[in-house]
mmCIF file of C-alpha atoms in Angstrom:
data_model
loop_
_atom_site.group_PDB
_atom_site.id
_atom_site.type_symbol
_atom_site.label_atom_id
_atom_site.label_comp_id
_atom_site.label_asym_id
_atom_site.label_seq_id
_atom_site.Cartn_x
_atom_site.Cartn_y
_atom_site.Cartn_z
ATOM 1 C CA UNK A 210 4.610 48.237 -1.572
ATOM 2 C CA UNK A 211 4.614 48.365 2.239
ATOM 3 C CA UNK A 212 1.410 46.033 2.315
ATOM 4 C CA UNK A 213 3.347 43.906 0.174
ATOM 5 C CA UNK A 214 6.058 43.604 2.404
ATOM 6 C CA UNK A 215 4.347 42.850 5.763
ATOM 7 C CA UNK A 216 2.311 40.110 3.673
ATOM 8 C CA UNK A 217 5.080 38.026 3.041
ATOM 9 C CA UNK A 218 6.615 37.740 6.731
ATOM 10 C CA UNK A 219 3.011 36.738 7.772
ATOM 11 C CA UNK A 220 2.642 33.784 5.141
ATOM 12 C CA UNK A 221 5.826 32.419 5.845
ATOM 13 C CA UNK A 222 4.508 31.834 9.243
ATOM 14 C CA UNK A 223 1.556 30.087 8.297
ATOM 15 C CA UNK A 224 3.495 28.137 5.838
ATOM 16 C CA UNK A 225 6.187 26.613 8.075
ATOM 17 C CA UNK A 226 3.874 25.107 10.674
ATOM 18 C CA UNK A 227 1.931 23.408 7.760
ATOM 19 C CA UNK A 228 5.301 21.803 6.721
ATOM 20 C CA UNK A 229 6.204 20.747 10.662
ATOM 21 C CA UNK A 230 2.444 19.074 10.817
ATOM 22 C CA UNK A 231 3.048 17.103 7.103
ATOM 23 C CA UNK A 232 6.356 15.558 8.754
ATOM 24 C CA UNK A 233 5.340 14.715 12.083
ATOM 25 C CA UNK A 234 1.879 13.127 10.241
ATOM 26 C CA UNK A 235 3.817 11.326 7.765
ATOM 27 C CA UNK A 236 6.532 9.738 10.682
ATOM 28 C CA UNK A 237 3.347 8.790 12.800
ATOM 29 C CA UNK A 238 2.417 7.041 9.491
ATOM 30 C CA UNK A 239 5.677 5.484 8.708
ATOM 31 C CA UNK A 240 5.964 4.107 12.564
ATOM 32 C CA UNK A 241 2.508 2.526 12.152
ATOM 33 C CA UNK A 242 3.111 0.868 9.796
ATOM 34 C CA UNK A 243 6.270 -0.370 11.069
ATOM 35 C CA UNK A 244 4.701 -1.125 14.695
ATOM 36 C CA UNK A 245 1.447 -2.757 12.775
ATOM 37 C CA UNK A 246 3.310 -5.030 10.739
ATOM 38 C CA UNK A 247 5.271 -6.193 13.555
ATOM 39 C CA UNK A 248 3.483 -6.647 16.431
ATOM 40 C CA UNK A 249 -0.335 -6.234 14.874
ATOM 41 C CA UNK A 250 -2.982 -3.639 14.906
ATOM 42 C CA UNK A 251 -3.548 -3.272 18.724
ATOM 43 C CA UNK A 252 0.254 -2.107 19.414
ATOM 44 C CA UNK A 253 0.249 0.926 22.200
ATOM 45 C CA UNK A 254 -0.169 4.056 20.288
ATOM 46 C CA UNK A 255 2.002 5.579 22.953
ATOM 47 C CA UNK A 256 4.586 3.299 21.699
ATOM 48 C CA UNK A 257 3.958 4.117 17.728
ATOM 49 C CA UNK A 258 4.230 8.341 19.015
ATOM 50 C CA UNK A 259 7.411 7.021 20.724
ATOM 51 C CA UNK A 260 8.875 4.972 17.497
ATOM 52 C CA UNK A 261 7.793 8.440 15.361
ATOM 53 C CA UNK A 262 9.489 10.363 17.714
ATOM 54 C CA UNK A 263 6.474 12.805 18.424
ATOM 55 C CA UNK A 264 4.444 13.968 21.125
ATOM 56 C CA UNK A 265 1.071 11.763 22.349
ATOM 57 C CA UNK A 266 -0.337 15.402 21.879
ATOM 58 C CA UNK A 267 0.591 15.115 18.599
ATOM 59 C CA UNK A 268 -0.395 11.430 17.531
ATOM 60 C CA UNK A 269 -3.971 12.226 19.020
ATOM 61 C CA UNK A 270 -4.343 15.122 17.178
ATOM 62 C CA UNK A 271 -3.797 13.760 13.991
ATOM 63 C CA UNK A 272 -5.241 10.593 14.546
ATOM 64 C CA UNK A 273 -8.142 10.685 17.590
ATOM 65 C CA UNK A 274 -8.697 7.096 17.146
ATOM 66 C CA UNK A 275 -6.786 4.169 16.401
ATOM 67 C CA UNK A 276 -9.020 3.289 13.498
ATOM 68 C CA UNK A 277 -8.267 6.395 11.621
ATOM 69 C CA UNK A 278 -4.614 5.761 12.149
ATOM 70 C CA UNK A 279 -5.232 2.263 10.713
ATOM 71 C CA UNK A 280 -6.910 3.528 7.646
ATOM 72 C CA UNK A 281 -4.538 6.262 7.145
ATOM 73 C CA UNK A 282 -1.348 3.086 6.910
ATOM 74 C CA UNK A 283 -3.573 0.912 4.491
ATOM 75 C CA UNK A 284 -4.404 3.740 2.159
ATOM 76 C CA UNK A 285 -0.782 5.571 2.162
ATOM 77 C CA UNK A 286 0.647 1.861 1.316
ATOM 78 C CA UNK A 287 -2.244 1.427 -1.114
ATOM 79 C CA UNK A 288 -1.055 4.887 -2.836
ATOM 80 C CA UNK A 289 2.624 3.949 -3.112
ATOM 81 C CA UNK A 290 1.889 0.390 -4.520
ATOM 82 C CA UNK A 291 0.096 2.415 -7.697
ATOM 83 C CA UNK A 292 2.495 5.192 -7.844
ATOM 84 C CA UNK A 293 5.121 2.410 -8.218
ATOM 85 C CA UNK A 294 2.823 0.794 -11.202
ATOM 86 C CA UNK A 295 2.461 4.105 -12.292
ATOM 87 C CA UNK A 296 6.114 5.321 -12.632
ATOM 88 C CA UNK A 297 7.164 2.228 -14.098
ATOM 89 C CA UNK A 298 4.810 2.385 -16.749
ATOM 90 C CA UNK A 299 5.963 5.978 -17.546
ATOM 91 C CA UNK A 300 9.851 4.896 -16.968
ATOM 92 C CA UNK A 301 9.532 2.213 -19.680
ATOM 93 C CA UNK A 302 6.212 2.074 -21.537
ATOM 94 C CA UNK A 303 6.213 -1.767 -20.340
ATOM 95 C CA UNK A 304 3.198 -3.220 -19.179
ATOM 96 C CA UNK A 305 4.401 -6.404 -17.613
ATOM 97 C CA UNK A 306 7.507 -4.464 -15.925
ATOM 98 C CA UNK A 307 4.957 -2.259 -14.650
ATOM 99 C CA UNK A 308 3.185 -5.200 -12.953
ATOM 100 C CA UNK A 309 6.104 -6.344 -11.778
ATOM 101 C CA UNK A 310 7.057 -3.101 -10.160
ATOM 102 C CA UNK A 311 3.584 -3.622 -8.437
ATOM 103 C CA UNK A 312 3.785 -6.783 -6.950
ATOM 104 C CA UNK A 313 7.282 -6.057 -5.565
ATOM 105 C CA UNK A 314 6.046 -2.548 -4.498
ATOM 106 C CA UNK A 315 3.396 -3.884 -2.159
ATOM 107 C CA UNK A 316 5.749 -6.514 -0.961
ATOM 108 C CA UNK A 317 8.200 -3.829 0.089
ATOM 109 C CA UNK A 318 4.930 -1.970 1.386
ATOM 110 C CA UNK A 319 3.537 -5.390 3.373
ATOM 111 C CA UNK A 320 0.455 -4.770 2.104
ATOM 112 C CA UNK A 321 -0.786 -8.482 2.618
ATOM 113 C CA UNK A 322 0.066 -7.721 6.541
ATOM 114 C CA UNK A 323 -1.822 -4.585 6.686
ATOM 115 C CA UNK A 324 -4.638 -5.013 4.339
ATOM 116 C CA UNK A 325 -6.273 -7.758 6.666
ATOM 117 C CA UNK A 326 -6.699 -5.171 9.467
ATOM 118 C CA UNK A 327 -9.313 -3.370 7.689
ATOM 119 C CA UNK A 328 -11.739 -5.769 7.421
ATOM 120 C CA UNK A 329 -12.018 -6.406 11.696
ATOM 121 C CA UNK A 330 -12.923 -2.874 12.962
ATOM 122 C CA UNK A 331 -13.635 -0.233 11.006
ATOM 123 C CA UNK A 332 -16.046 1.149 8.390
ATOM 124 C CA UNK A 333 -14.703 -0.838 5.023
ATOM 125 C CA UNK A 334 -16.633 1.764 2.580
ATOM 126 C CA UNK A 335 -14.800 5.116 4.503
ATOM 127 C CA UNK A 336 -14.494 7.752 1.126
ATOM 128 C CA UNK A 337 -10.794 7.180 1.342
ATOM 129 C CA UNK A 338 -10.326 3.688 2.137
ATOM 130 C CA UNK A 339 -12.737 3.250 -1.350
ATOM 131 C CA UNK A 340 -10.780 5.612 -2.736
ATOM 132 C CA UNK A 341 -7.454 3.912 -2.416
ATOM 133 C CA UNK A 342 -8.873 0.739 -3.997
ATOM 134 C CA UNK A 343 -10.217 1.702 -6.227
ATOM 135 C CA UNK A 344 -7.286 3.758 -7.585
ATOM 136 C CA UNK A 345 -5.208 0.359 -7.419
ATOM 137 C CA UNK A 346 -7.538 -1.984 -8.771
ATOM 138 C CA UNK A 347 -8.356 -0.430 -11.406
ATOM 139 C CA UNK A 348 -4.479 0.453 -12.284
ATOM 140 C CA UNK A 349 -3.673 -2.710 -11.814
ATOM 141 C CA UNK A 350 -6.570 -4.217 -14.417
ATOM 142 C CA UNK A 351 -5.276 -1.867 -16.833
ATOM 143 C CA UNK A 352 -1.876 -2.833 -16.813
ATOM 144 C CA UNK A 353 -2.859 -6.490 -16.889
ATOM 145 C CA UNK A 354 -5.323 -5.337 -20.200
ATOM 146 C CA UNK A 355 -1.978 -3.538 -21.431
ATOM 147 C CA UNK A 356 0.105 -6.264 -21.061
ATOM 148 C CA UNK A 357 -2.326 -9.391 -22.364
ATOM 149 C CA UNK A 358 -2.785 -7.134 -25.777
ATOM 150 C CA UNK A 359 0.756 -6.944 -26.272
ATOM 151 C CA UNK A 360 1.319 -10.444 -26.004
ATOM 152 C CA UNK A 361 3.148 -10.384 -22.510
ATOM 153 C CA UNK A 362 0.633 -11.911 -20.050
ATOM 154 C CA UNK A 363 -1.468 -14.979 -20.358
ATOM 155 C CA UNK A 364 -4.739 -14.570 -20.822
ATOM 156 C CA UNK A 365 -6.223 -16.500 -18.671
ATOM 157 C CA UNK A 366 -5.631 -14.974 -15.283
ATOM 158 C CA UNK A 367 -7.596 -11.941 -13.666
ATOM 159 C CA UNK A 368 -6.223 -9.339 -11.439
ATOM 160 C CA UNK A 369 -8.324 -11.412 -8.562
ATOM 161 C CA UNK A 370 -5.943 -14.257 -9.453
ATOM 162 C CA UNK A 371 -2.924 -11.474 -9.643
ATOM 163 C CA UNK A 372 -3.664 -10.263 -6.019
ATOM 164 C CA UNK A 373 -4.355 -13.561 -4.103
ATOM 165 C CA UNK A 374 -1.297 -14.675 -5.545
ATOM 166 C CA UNK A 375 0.846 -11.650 -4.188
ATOM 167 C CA UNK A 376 -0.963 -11.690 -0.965
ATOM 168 C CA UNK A 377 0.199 -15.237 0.288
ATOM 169 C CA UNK A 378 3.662 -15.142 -0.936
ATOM 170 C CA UNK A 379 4.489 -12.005 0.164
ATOM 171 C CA UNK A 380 3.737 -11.697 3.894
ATOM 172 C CA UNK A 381 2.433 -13.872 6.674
ATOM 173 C CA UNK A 382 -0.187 -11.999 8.804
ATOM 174 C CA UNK A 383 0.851 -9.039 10.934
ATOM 175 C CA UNK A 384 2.951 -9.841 14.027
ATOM 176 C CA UNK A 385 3.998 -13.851 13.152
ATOM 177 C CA UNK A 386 7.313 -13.570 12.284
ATOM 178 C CA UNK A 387 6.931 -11.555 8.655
ATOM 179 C CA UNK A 388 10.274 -9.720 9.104
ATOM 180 C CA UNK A 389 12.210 -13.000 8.985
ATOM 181 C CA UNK A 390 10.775 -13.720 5.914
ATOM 182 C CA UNK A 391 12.007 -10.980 4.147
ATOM 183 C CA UNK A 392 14.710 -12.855 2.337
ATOM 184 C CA UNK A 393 12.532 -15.334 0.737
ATOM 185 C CA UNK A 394 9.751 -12.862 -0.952
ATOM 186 C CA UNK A 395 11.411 -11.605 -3.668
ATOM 187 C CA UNK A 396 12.461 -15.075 -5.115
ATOM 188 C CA UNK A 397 9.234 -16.533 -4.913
ATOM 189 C CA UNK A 398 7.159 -13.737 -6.682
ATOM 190 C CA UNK A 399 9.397 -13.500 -8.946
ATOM 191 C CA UNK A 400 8.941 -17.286 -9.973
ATOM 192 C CA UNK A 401 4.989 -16.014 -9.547
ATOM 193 C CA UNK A 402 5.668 -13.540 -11.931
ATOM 194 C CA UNK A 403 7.642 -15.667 -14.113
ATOM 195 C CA UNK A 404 4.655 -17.869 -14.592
ATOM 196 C CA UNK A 405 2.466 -15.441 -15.583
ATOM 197 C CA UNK A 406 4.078 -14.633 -18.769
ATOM 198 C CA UNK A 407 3.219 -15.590 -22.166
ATOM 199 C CA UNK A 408 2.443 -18.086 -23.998
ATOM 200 C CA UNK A 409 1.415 -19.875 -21.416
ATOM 201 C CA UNK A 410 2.885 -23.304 -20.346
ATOM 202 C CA UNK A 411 -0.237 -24.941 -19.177
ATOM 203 C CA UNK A 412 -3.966 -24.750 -18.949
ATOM 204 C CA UNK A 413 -4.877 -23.355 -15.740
ATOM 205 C CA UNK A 414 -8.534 -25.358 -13.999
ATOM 206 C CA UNK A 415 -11.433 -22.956 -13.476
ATOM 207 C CA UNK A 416 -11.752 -19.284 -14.815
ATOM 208 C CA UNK A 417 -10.004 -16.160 -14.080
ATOM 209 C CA UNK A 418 -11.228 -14.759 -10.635
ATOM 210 C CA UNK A 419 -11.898 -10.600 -10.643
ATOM 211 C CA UNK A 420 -12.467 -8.549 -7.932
ATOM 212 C CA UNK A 421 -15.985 -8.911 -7.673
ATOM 213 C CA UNK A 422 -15.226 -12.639 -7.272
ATOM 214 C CA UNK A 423 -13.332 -12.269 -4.321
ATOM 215 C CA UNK A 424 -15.857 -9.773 -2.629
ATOM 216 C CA UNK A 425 -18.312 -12.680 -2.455
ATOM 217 C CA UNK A 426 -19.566 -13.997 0.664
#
C-alpha cells in the first residue's frame, strides 16, 4: 500500500507536463496555420510563437525547423478534412453528405492555401506527410465509390476531378487576399457540389482524372 501511494503523486507529475506540451504544440499549430495562410510560408516564426502565445524556446523545441512546422499544418489540416468525412458518414450513413462535409471541411481548413507549400521546400514523401494523404485520398475515393453505387454521384467524375475542383474555388494562394474571400466559398462549392449529383445533366469532355493523373509530370 505505501508503494502504491507514493506512485501515484509521481505520475501525476509526469502526466501534467505532457498535457502543457500537447497545448502549447497544438496553439503553435493553430497560429501557423493562421500566419501561413495569411501572409505565406516564410512569415517570422518569432511572430507565429508570438500569435500562439508561447515562448521562442518553446516553438524551437517542437519544431527546430520551419519545414517541420510546415508539414506538421498540412498534415493536422489533412487529418481534420477526413475526420470531418469520417464523422459525417457515421452521423448519417450518407455518402454524398459525407463528401460534402469534406469539401466544406477543407475549405474551413484552407487546405488549397496550405497544400501548395509542400511541394517548394521540403521532402514530399516524409512518413507523415504520405501518411496524411494517403488517409484522405483514399477516404475520399471511397465515399465517392459509396455514393456513385447508391445512385447519388455521377459517374463520370474521379476524386482527381473532386479535388481540383475544391482547390480553385475554395482559396486563392496563401497571402493574396484569401480571407476576403471567405464569403463567397461556400456558395460556389456548393453549386460545385450541386453539379455533381445524379443523374447527370450533361456529358462531361475527356475522362475522369484520379490521383495518379494529377501526379504526372
Amino acid at each position: 500500500m505505501p508503494a502504491a501511494t507514493t506512485a501515484n503523486p509521481a505520475a501525476r507529475k509526469v502526466t501534467r507536463p505532457r498535457a502543457d506540451a500537447l497545448r502549447n504544440r497544438e496553439r503553435i499549430v493553430t497560429a501557423a496555420r493562421e500566419m501561413f495562410t495569411e501572409h505565406g510560408p516564410e512569415v517570422p516564426l518569432d511572430e507565429i510563437a508570438r500569435r500562439a502565445g508561447v515562448g521562442n524556446a518553446t516553438l524551437y523545441r517542437n519544431f527546430p525547423e520551419r519545414d517541420a512546422l510546415v508539414r506538421e499544418v498540412v498534415c493536422s489540416v489533412m487529418d481534420r478534412t477526413a475526420e470531418a468525412a469520417e464523422q459525417a458518414l457515421a452521423e448519417t450513413g450518407d455518402a454524398f453528405e459525407a463528401l460534402s462535409r469534406f469539401v466544406h471541411a477543407a475549405a474551413d481548413e484552407r487546405i488549397s492555401a496550405l497544400c501548395p507549400m509542400v511541394a517548394g521546400t521540403f521532402d514530399q514523401h516524409h512518413p507523415d506527410l504520405v501518411a496524411a494523404r494517403q488517409r484522405v485520398e483514399h477516404l475520399v475515393e471511397e465515399v465517392m465509390d459509396r455514393a456513385k453505387a447508391a445512385g447519388q454521384l455521377r459517374t463520370d467524375v474521379g476524386v482527381g476531378d473532386l479535388m481540383i475542383a475544391a482547390a480553385q474555388l475554395s482559396r486563392p494562394p496563401a497571402g493574396t487576399g484569401c480571407l476576403s474571400h471567405d464569403r463567397f466559398v461556400h456558395r460556389h462549392l456548393q453549386l460545385f457540389l450541386d453539379g455533381l449529383r445524379a443523374p447527370a445533366r450533361s456529358v462531361l469532355p475527356g475522362t475522369a482524372t484520379t490521383m495518379e493523373d494529377l501526379r504526372q509530370p
